[in-house]
PDB file of C-alpha atoms in Angstrom:
ATOM      1  CA  MET A   1     -26.481 192.090-139.453  1.00 72.00           C
ATOM      2  CA  ALA A   2     -29.914 192.832-140.986  1.00 87.00           C
ATOM      3  CA  LYS A   3     -32.566 191.039-143.059  1.00 93.00           C
ATOM      4  CA  ILE A   4     -33.327 193.167-146.119  1.00 96.00           C
ATOM      5  CA  LEU A   5     -36.104 192.750-148.682  1.00 97.00           C
ATOM      6  CA  VAL A   6     -35.038 193.806-152.176  1.00 97.00           C
ATOM      7  CA  VAL A   7     -37.991 194.704-154.406  1.00 97.00           C
ATOM      8  CA  GLU A   8     -36.596 195.255-157.901  1.00 96.00           C
ATOM      9  CA  ASP A   9     -38.077 193.908-161.141  1.00 95.00           C
ATOM     10  CA  GLU A  10     -34.835 193.989-163.167  1.00 94.00           C
ATOM     11  CA  LYS A  11     -33.137 190.695-162.312  1.00 95.00           C
ATOM     12  CA  PRO A  12     -29.524 191.825-163.008  1.00 95.00           C
ATOM     13  CA  ILE A  13     -29.948 194.789-160.654  1.00 95.00           C
ATOM     14  CA  ASN A  14     -31.687 192.647-158.044  1.00 96.00           C
ATOM     15  CA  ASP A  15     -28.870 190.094-158.236  1.00 96.00           C
ATOM     16  CA  LEU A  16     -26.180 192.788-158.010  1.00 95.00           C
ATOM     17  CA  ILE A  17     -27.761 194.352-154.936  1.00 95.00           C
ATOM     18  CA  THR A  18     -28.312 191.069-153.100  1.00 95.00           C
ATOM     19  CA  MET A  19     -24.812 189.812-153.934  1.00 95.00           C
ATOM     20  CA  ASN A  20     -23.305 192.880-152.278  1.00 93.00           C
ATOM     21  CA  LEU A  21     -25.670 192.656-149.309  1.00 94.00           C
ATOM     22  CA  LYS A  22     -24.491 189.084-148.751  1.00 92.00           C
ATOM     23  CA  LEU A  23     -20.866 190.161-149.104  1.00 90.00           C
ATOM     24  CA  VAL A  24     -21.124 192.539-146.145  1.00 87.00           C
ATOM     25  CA  GLY A  25     -23.036 190.067-143.980  1.00 87.00           C
ATOM     26  CA  HIS A  26     -26.713 190.948-144.487  1.00 91.00           C
ATOM     27  CA  ASP A  27     -29.457 188.405-145.092  1.00 93.00           C
ATOM     28  CA  PHE A  28     -31.855 189.172-147.916  1.00 95.00           C
ATOM     29  CA  LEU A  29     -35.136 188.275-149.554  1.00 96.00           C
ATOM     30  CA  LYS A  30     -35.954 188.932-153.210  1.00 96.00           C
ATOM     31  CA  SER A  31     -39.113 190.167-154.838  1.00 96.00           C
ATOM     32  CA  PHE A  32     -39.706 191.253-158.431  1.00 96.00           C
ATOM     33  CA  ASP A  33     -43.094 192.991-158.218  1.00 95.00           C
ATOM     34  CA  GLY A  34     -45.279 194.844-155.744  1.00 94.00           C
ATOM     35  CA  SER A  35     -47.785 192.077-155.080  1.00 94.00           C
ATOM     36  CA  SER A  36     -45.144 189.476-154.271  1.00 95.00           C
ATOM     37  CA  ALA A  37     -43.417 191.993-151.988  1.00 95.00           C
ATOM     38  CA  LEU A  38     -46.631 192.338-149.983  1.00 95.00           C
ATOM     39  CA  SER A  39     -46.909 188.549-149.794  1.00 95.00           C
ATOM     40  CA  VAL A  40     -43.350 188.274-148.471  1.00 95.00           C
ATOM     41  CA  LEU A  41     -44.063 190.888-145.805  1.00 95.00           C
ATOM     42  CA  GLU A  42     -47.133 188.993-144.649  1.00 92.00           C
ATOM     43  CA  ARG A  43     -44.989 186.017-143.616  1.00 92.00           C
ATOM     44  CA  GLU A  44     -41.546 187.504-142.960  1.00 92.00           C
ATOM     45  CA  GLU A  45     -40.208 190.179-140.629  1.00 92.00           C
ATOM     46  CA  VAL A  46     -37.513 192.323-142.209  1.00 94.00           C
ATOM     47  CA  ASP A  47     -35.277 195.108-140.929  1.00 92.00           C
ATOM     48  CA  LEU A  48     -35.236 197.232-144.093  1.00 94.00           C
ATOM     49  CA  ILE A  49     -36.778 197.356-147.577  1.00 96.00           C
ATOM     50  CA  LEU A  50     -35.063 198.467-150.787  1.00 97.00           C
ATOM     51  CA  LEU A  51     -38.015 199.376-152.992  1.00 96.00           C
ATOM     52  CA  ASP A  52     -38.047 200.203-156.678  1.00 95.00           C
ATOM     53  CA  VAL A  53     -40.748 202.669-157.733  1.00 94.00           C
ATOM     54  CA  MET A  54     -41.513 201.441-161.266  1.00 93.00           C
ATOM     55  CA  LEU A  55     -42.716 197.886-160.645  1.00 94.00           C
ATOM     56  CA  PRO A  56     -45.106 195.629-162.575  1.00 92.00           C
ATOM     57  CA  GLY A  57     -48.639 195.839-161.182  1.00 89.00           C
ATOM     58  CA  LEU A  58     -48.499 197.750-157.919  1.00 92.00           C
ATOM     59  CA  ASP A  59     -45.846 200.443-158.114  1.00 94.00           C
ATOM     60  CA  GLY A  60     -43.468 201.215-155.268  1.00 94.00           C
ATOM     61  CA  TYR A  61     -45.491 204.161-154.019  1.00 94.00           C
ATOM     62  CA  GLU A  62     -48.614 202.021-153.672  1.00 94.00           C
ATOM     63  CA  VAL A  63     -46.616 199.301-151.927  1.00 95.00           C
ATOM     64  CA  MET A  64     -45.337 201.946-149.524  1.00 93.00           C
ATOM     65  CA  ARG A  65     -48.882 203.119-148.783  1.00 92.00           C
ATOM     66  CA  ARG A  66     -49.867 199.568-147.856  1.00 93.00           C
ATOM     67  CA  ILE A  67     -46.900 198.835-145.596  1.00 92.00           C
ATOM     68  CA  ARG A  68     -46.548 202.121-143.719  1.00 86.00           C
ATOM     69  CA  HIS A  69     -48.134 200.567-140.644  1.00 83.00           C
ATOM     70  CA  LEU A  70     -45.246 198.081-140.388  1.00 87.00           C
ATOM     71  CA  ASN A  71     -42.815 200.873-139.445  1.00 83.00           C
ATOM     72  CA  VAL A  72     -39.992 199.229-141.399  1.00 90.00           C
ATOM     73  CA  PRO A  73     -37.293 201.525-142.853  1.00 92.00           C
ATOM     74  CA  VAL A  74     -37.713 201.903-146.626  1.00 94.00           C
ATOM     75  CA  ILE A  75     -35.204 203.186-149.165  1.00 95.00           C
ATOM     76  CA  PHE A  76     -36.588 203.882-152.635  1.00 95.00           C
ATOM     77  CA  ILE A  77     -34.265 202.938-155.500  1.00 92.00           C
ATOM     78  CA  THR A  78     -35.455 204.352-158.794  1.00 87.00           C
ATOM     79  CA  ALA A  79     -34.662 206.138-162.023  1.00 88.00           C
ATOM     80  CA  LYS A  80     -37.420 208.678-161.289  1.00 84.00           C
ATOM     81  CA  ASP A  81     -35.282 211.630-160.262  1.00 81.00           C
ATOM     82  CA  SER A  82     -37.628 214.635-160.333  1.00 86.00           C
ATOM     83  CA  LEU A  83     -38.121 216.739-157.216  1.00 85.00           C
ATOM     84  CA  ALA A  84     -41.833 215.856-157.227  1.00 87.00           C
ATOM     85  CA  ASP A  85     -41.022 212.138-157.190  1.00 87.00           C
ATOM     86  CA  ARG A  86     -38.591 212.521-154.300  1.00 86.00           C
ATOM     87  CA  ILE A  87     -41.078 214.589-152.326  1.00 89.00           C
ATOM     88  CA  THR A  88     -43.741 211.931-152.904  1.00 89.00           C
ATOM     89  CA  GLY A  89     -41.399 209.254-151.615  1.00 88.00           C
ATOM     90  CA  PHE A  90     -40.507 211.149-148.468  1.00 88.00           C
ATOM     91  CA  GLU A  91     -44.123 212.162-147.802  1.00 88.00           C
ATOM     92  CA  LEU A  92     -45.057 208.485-147.913  1.00 89.00           C
ATOM     93  CA  GLY A  93     -42.531 207.849-145.148  1.00 87.00           C
ATOM     94  CA  ALA A  94     -39.399 206.641-146.981  1.00 90.00           C
ATOM     95  CA  ASP A  95     -36.130 206.937-145.080  1.00 87.00           C
ATOM     96  CA  ASP A  96     -34.070 207.651-148.199  1.00 90.00           C
ATOM     97  CA  TYR A  97     -34.238 207.900-151.985  1.00 90.00           C
ATOM     98  CA  ILE A  98     -31.433 206.604-154.229  1.00 91.00           C
ATOM     99  CA  ILE A  99     -31.352 207.529-157.912  1.00 90.00           C
ATOM    100  CA  LYS A 100     -30.282 205.011-160.560  1.00 90.00           C
ATOM    101  CA  PRO A 101     -27.579 204.535-161.629  1.00 88.00           C
ATOM    102  CA  PHE A 102     -25.906 204.456-158.243  1.00 88.00           C
ATOM    103  CA  GLU A 103     -22.630 203.271-156.739  1.00 89.00           C
ATOM    104  CA  ILE A 104     -22.827 200.135-154.611  1.00 90.00           C
ATOM    105  CA  LEU A 105     -20.732 201.724-151.859  1.00 88.00           C
ATOM    106  CA  GLU A 106     -23.148 204.639-151.686  1.00 87.00           C
ATOM    107  CA  MET A 107     -26.084 202.245-151.409  1.00 91.00           C
ATOM    108  CA  LEU A 108     -24.396 200.282-148.615  1.00 91.00           C
ATOM    109  CA  ALA A 109     -23.561 203.481-146.746  1.00 87.00           C
ATOM    110  CA  ARG A 110     -27.169 204.687-146.988  1.00 88.00           C
ATOM    111  CA  ILE A 111     -28.415 201.308-145.770  1.00 90.00           C
ATOM    112  CA  ASN A 112     -26.110 201.575-142.767  1.00 84.00           C
ATOM    113  CA  VAL A 113     -27.452 205.036-141.943  1.00 80.00           C
ATOM    114  CA  ALA A 114     -31.057 203.832-142.156  1.00 84.00           C
ATOM    115  CA  LEU A 115     -30.307 200.823-139.963  1.00 83.00           C
ATOM    116  CA  ARG A 116     -28.594 202.991-137.369  1.00 75.00           C
ATOM    117  CA  ARG A 117     -31.801 204.996-137.101  1.00 71.00           C
ATOM    118  CA  SER A 118     -33.809 201.832-136.655  1.00 69.00           C
ATOM    119  CA  THR A 119     -34.285 200.250-133.249  1.00 53.00           C
ATOM    120  CA  LYS A 120     -33.867 196.861-134.906  1.00 45.00           C
ATOM    121  CA  GLU A 121     -30.193 197.414-135.679  1.00 46.00           C
ATOM    122  CA  GLN A 122     -27.916 194.742-134.287  1.00 53.00           C
ATOM    123  CA  ALA A 123     -25.877 196.264-131.480  1.00 63.00           C
ATOM    124  CA  GLY A 124     -22.687 194.201-131.708  1.00 73.00           C
ATOM    125  CA  TRP A 125     -20.308 192.133-133.794  1.00 83.00           C
ATOM    126  CA  SER A 126     -17.367 189.873-133.015  1.00 89.00           C
ATOM    127  CA  LEU A 127     -14.336 188.356-134.747  1.00 91.00           C
ATOM    128  CA  ASP A 128     -11.327 186.438-133.435  1.00 92.00           C
ATOM    129  CA  GLY A 129     -12.092 187.141-129.789  1.00 93.00           C
ATOM    130  CA  VAL A 130     -12.754 190.829-130.408  1.00 95.00           C
ATOM    131  CA  GLU A 131     -16.266 192.016-129.499  1.00 93.00           C
ATOM    132  CA  VAL A 132     -17.413 195.368-130.868  1.00 92.00           C
ATOM    133  CA  ARG A 133     -20.498 196.846-129.208  1.00 88.00           C
ATOM    134  CA  LEU A 134     -21.587 199.374-131.792  1.00 81.00           C
ATOM    135  CA  ALA A 135     -24.423 200.963-129.846  1.00 76.00           C
ATOM    136  CA  GLU A 136     -22.246 201.430-126.758  1.00 82.00           C
ATOM    137  CA  ARG A 137     -19.098 202.312-128.745  1.00 86.00           C
ATOM    138  CA  GLN A 138     -17.092 199.821-126.709  1.00 92.00           C
ATOM    139  CA  VAL A 139     -14.558 197.195-127.765  1.00 95.00           C
ATOM    140  CA  TYR A 140     -13.397 194.108-125.848  1.00 95.00           C
ATOM    141  CA  LYS A 141     -10.593 191.681-126.674  1.00 95.00           C
ATOM    142  CA  HIS A 142     -10.938 188.331-124.908  1.00 93.00           C
ATOM    143  CA  GLY A 143     -13.134 190.064-122.348  1.00 91.00           C
ATOM    144  CA  GLN A 144     -10.729 192.928-121.667  1.00 94.00           C
ATOM    145  CA  ALA A 145     -11.712 196.482-122.626  1.00 95.00           C
ATOM    146  CA  VAL A 146      -9.714 198.004-125.484  1.00 96.00           C
ATOM    147  CA  GLU A 147      -9.231 201.758-125.422  1.00 95.00           C
ATOM    148  CA  LEU A 148      -9.868 203.311-128.838  1.00 95.00           C
ATOM    149  CA  THR A 149      -9.921 206.967-129.735  1.00 94.00           C
ATOM    150  CA  ALA A 150     -13.132 208.355-131.240  1.00 91.00           C
ATOM    151  CA  ARG A 151     -11.584 208.336-134.704  1.00 90.00           C
ATOM    152  CA  GLU A 152     -10.256 204.815-134.345  1.00 94.00           C
ATOM    153  CA  PHE A 153     -13.724 203.583-133.379  1.00 93.00           C
ATOM    154  CA  GLU A 154     -15.363 205.433-136.283  1.00 91.00           C
ATOM    155  CA  LEU A 155     -12.911 203.857-138.728  1.00 93.00           C
ATOM    156  CA  LEU A 156     -13.475 200.433-137.167  1.00 95.00           C
ATOM    157  CA  GLU A 157     -17.239 200.852-137.510  1.00 90.00           C
ATOM    158  CA  VAL A 158     -16.898 201.632-141.224  1.00 89.00           C
ATOM    159  CA  LEU A 159     -14.630 198.620-141.772  1.00 93.00           C
ATOM    160  CA  ILE A 160     -17.146 196.349-140.037  1.00 90.00           C
ATOM    161  CA  GLN A 161     -20.134 197.743-141.931  1.00 82.00           C
ATOM    162  CA  ASN A 162     -18.261 197.256-145.221  1.00 86.00           C
ATOM    163  CA  ARG A 163     -16.383 194.078-144.361  1.00 88.00           C
ATOM    164  CA  ASN A 164     -15.039 191.970-147.215  1.00 90.00           C
ATOM    165  CA  ILE A 165     -15.134 195.052-149.461  1.00 89.00           C
ATOM    166  CA  ALA A 166     -11.938 196.811-150.535  1.00 90.00           C
ATOM    167  CA  LEU A 167     -12.221 200.519-149.726  1.00 90.00           C
ATOM    168  CA  SER A 168      -9.890 203.244-150.922  1.00 90.00           C
ATOM    169  CA  ARG A 169      -8.257 205.545-148.417  1.00 89.00           C
ATOM    170  CA  GLU A 170     -10.334 208.399-149.825  1.00 88.00           C
ATOM    171  CA  LYS A 171     -13.572 206.465-149.337  1.00 87.00           C
ATOM    172  CA  LEU A 172     -12.586 205.550-145.780  1.00 89.00           C
ATOM    173  CA  LEU A 173     -11.934 209.222-145.043  1.00 87.00           C
ATOM    174  CA  GLU A 174     -15.343 210.128-146.409  1.00 83.00           C
ATOM    175  CA  LEU A 175     -17.320 207.375-144.686  1.00 83.00           C
ATOM    176  CA  ALA A 176     -15.568 207.472-141.320  1.00 84.00           C
ATOM    177  CA  TRP A 177     -15.006 211.168-140.823  1.00 82.00           C
ATOM    178  CA  GLY A 178     -17.095 212.911-143.456  1.00 74.00           C
ATOM    179  CA  TYR A 179     -14.403 214.650-145.443  1.00 66.00           C
ATOM    180  CA  ASP A 180     -12.205 214.122-148.483  1.00 55.00           C
ATOM    181  CA  PHE A 181      -9.028 216.159-148.082  1.00 52.00           C
ATOM    182  CA  GLU A 182      -6.407 215.595-150.743  1.00 54.00           C
ATOM    183  CA  GLY A 183      -3.125 214.590-149.134  1.00 54.00           C
ATOM    184  CA  GLU A 184      -4.753 213.539-145.860  1.00 69.00           C
ATOM    185  CA  THR A 185      -4.890 209.820-146.658  1.00 73.00           C
ATOM    186  CA  ARG A 186      -1.889 209.273-144.357  1.00 82.00           C
ATOM    187  CA  THR A 187      -4.380 209.747-141.516  1.00 87.00           C
ATOM    188  CA  VAL A 188      -6.077 206.507-142.559  1.00 91.00           C
ATOM    189  CA  ASP A 189      -2.773 204.606-142.590  1.00 93.00           C
ATOM    190  CA  VAL A 190      -1.932 205.774-139.062  1.00 94.00           C
ATOM    191  CA  HIS A 191      -5.304 204.737-137.661  1.00 94.00           C
ATOM    192  CA  ILE A 192      -5.216 201.382-139.487  1.00 96.00           C
ATOM    193  CA  ARG A 193      -1.846 200.626-137.864  1.00 96.00           C
ATOM    194  CA  GLN A 194      -3.317 201.445-134.452  1.00 96.00           C
ATOM    195  CA  LEU A 195      -6.357 199.228-134.993  1.00 97.00           C
ATOM    196  CA  ARG A 196      -4.202 196.325-136.139  1.00 97.00           C
ATOM    197  CA  ARG A 197      -1.984 196.648-133.070  1.00 97.00           C
ATOM    198  CA  LYS A 198      -4.750 197.116-130.502  1.00 97.00           C
ATOM    199  CA  LEU A 199      -7.049 194.388-131.851  1.00 97.00           C
ATOM    200  CA  GLY A 200      -4.435 191.920-133.083  1.00 96.00           C
ATOM    201  CA  TRP A 201      -5.946 192.111-136.548  1.00 96.00           C
ATOM    202  CA  GLN A 202      -2.707 192.239-138.563  1.00 95.00           C
ATOM    203  CA  ASP A 203      -4.032 189.400-140.726  1.00 94.00           C
ATOM    204  CA  ARG A 204      -7.629 190.636-140.791  1.00 96.00           C
ATOM    205  CA  ILE A 205      -7.217 194.203-142.026  1.00 97.00           C
ATOM    206  CA  LYS A 206      -5.584 193.609-145.393  1.00 96.00           C
ATOM    207  CA  THR A 207      -3.687 196.224-147.358  1.00 96.00           C
ATOM    208  CA  ILE A 208      -4.965 196.385-150.953  1.00 93.00           C
ATOM    209  CA  PHE A 209      -2.091 197.445-153.204  1.00 89.00           C
ATOM    210  CA  LYS A 210      -2.503 200.936-154.674  1.00 83.00           C
ATOM    211  CA  LEU A 211      -6.013 201.219-153.231  1.00 89.00           C
ATOM    212  CA  GLY A 212      -6.624 200.993-149.493  1.00 92.00           C
ATOM    213  CA  TYR A 213      -7.820 198.358-147.027  1.00 95.00           C
ATOM    214  CA  ARG A 214     -10.284 195.507-146.512  1.00 94.00           C
ATOM    215  CA  LEU A 215     -11.482 193.879-143.293  1.00 95.00           C
ATOM    216  CA  GLU A 216     -11.659 190.169-144.029  1.00 94.00           C
ATOM    217  CA  ALA A 217     -14.345 188.080-142.341  1.00 87.00           C
ATOM    218  CA  PRO A 218     -14.417 185.073-144.682  1.00 73.00           C
ATOM    219  CA  GLY A 219     -16.991 183.134-142.683  1.00 61.00           C
ATOM    220  CA  GLU A 220     -19.584 185.767-143.660  1.00 55.00           C
ATOM    221  CA  ALA A 221     -18.715 186.092-147.340  1.00 44.00           C
TER     222      ALA A 221
END
């Protein structure tokens, strides 16, 4: 997927973020202050930066000022939640602004949105002979085109972006189709059955008891 630089001075938070990035298939680099982040960016190309604002030495805003020319998507992650702070972040060119404390699933979803806007996003993904071309919205199984409805593809995209993570039916509704209608979770079950049948992923899309589903790609965990 993507290479992401995590700039966060609190080690437990940094570890939590990078653990979940690894879980869904991203590569990552760690930095714990602004100066070291700049050093990393001098020698490494990254696809996205998660940047804390309150850092030792150079704060996140100053780091952002110095890296704007790189044109790398940046998501601020910070406890500074005032309107003025958010405006400052966006005026500096940030793609998004996440307030602590935050849910990991929300962070991953926002990362996916930022990567989709970036020209560096990887266009495809494959598993068990199934090739999913995300940019083209096409799916092939052993070289043969698989016909998916728009909703089936949107659900598949969410499962891939959040692979190895158990997602509730409600969260799948929200992430795939942008709504959370009570009583409509049967829609997810129907589309999951169709994806399993069409892709041959009966053993890949696991049912999580009393919760929802998980796409298992153990080689990337």
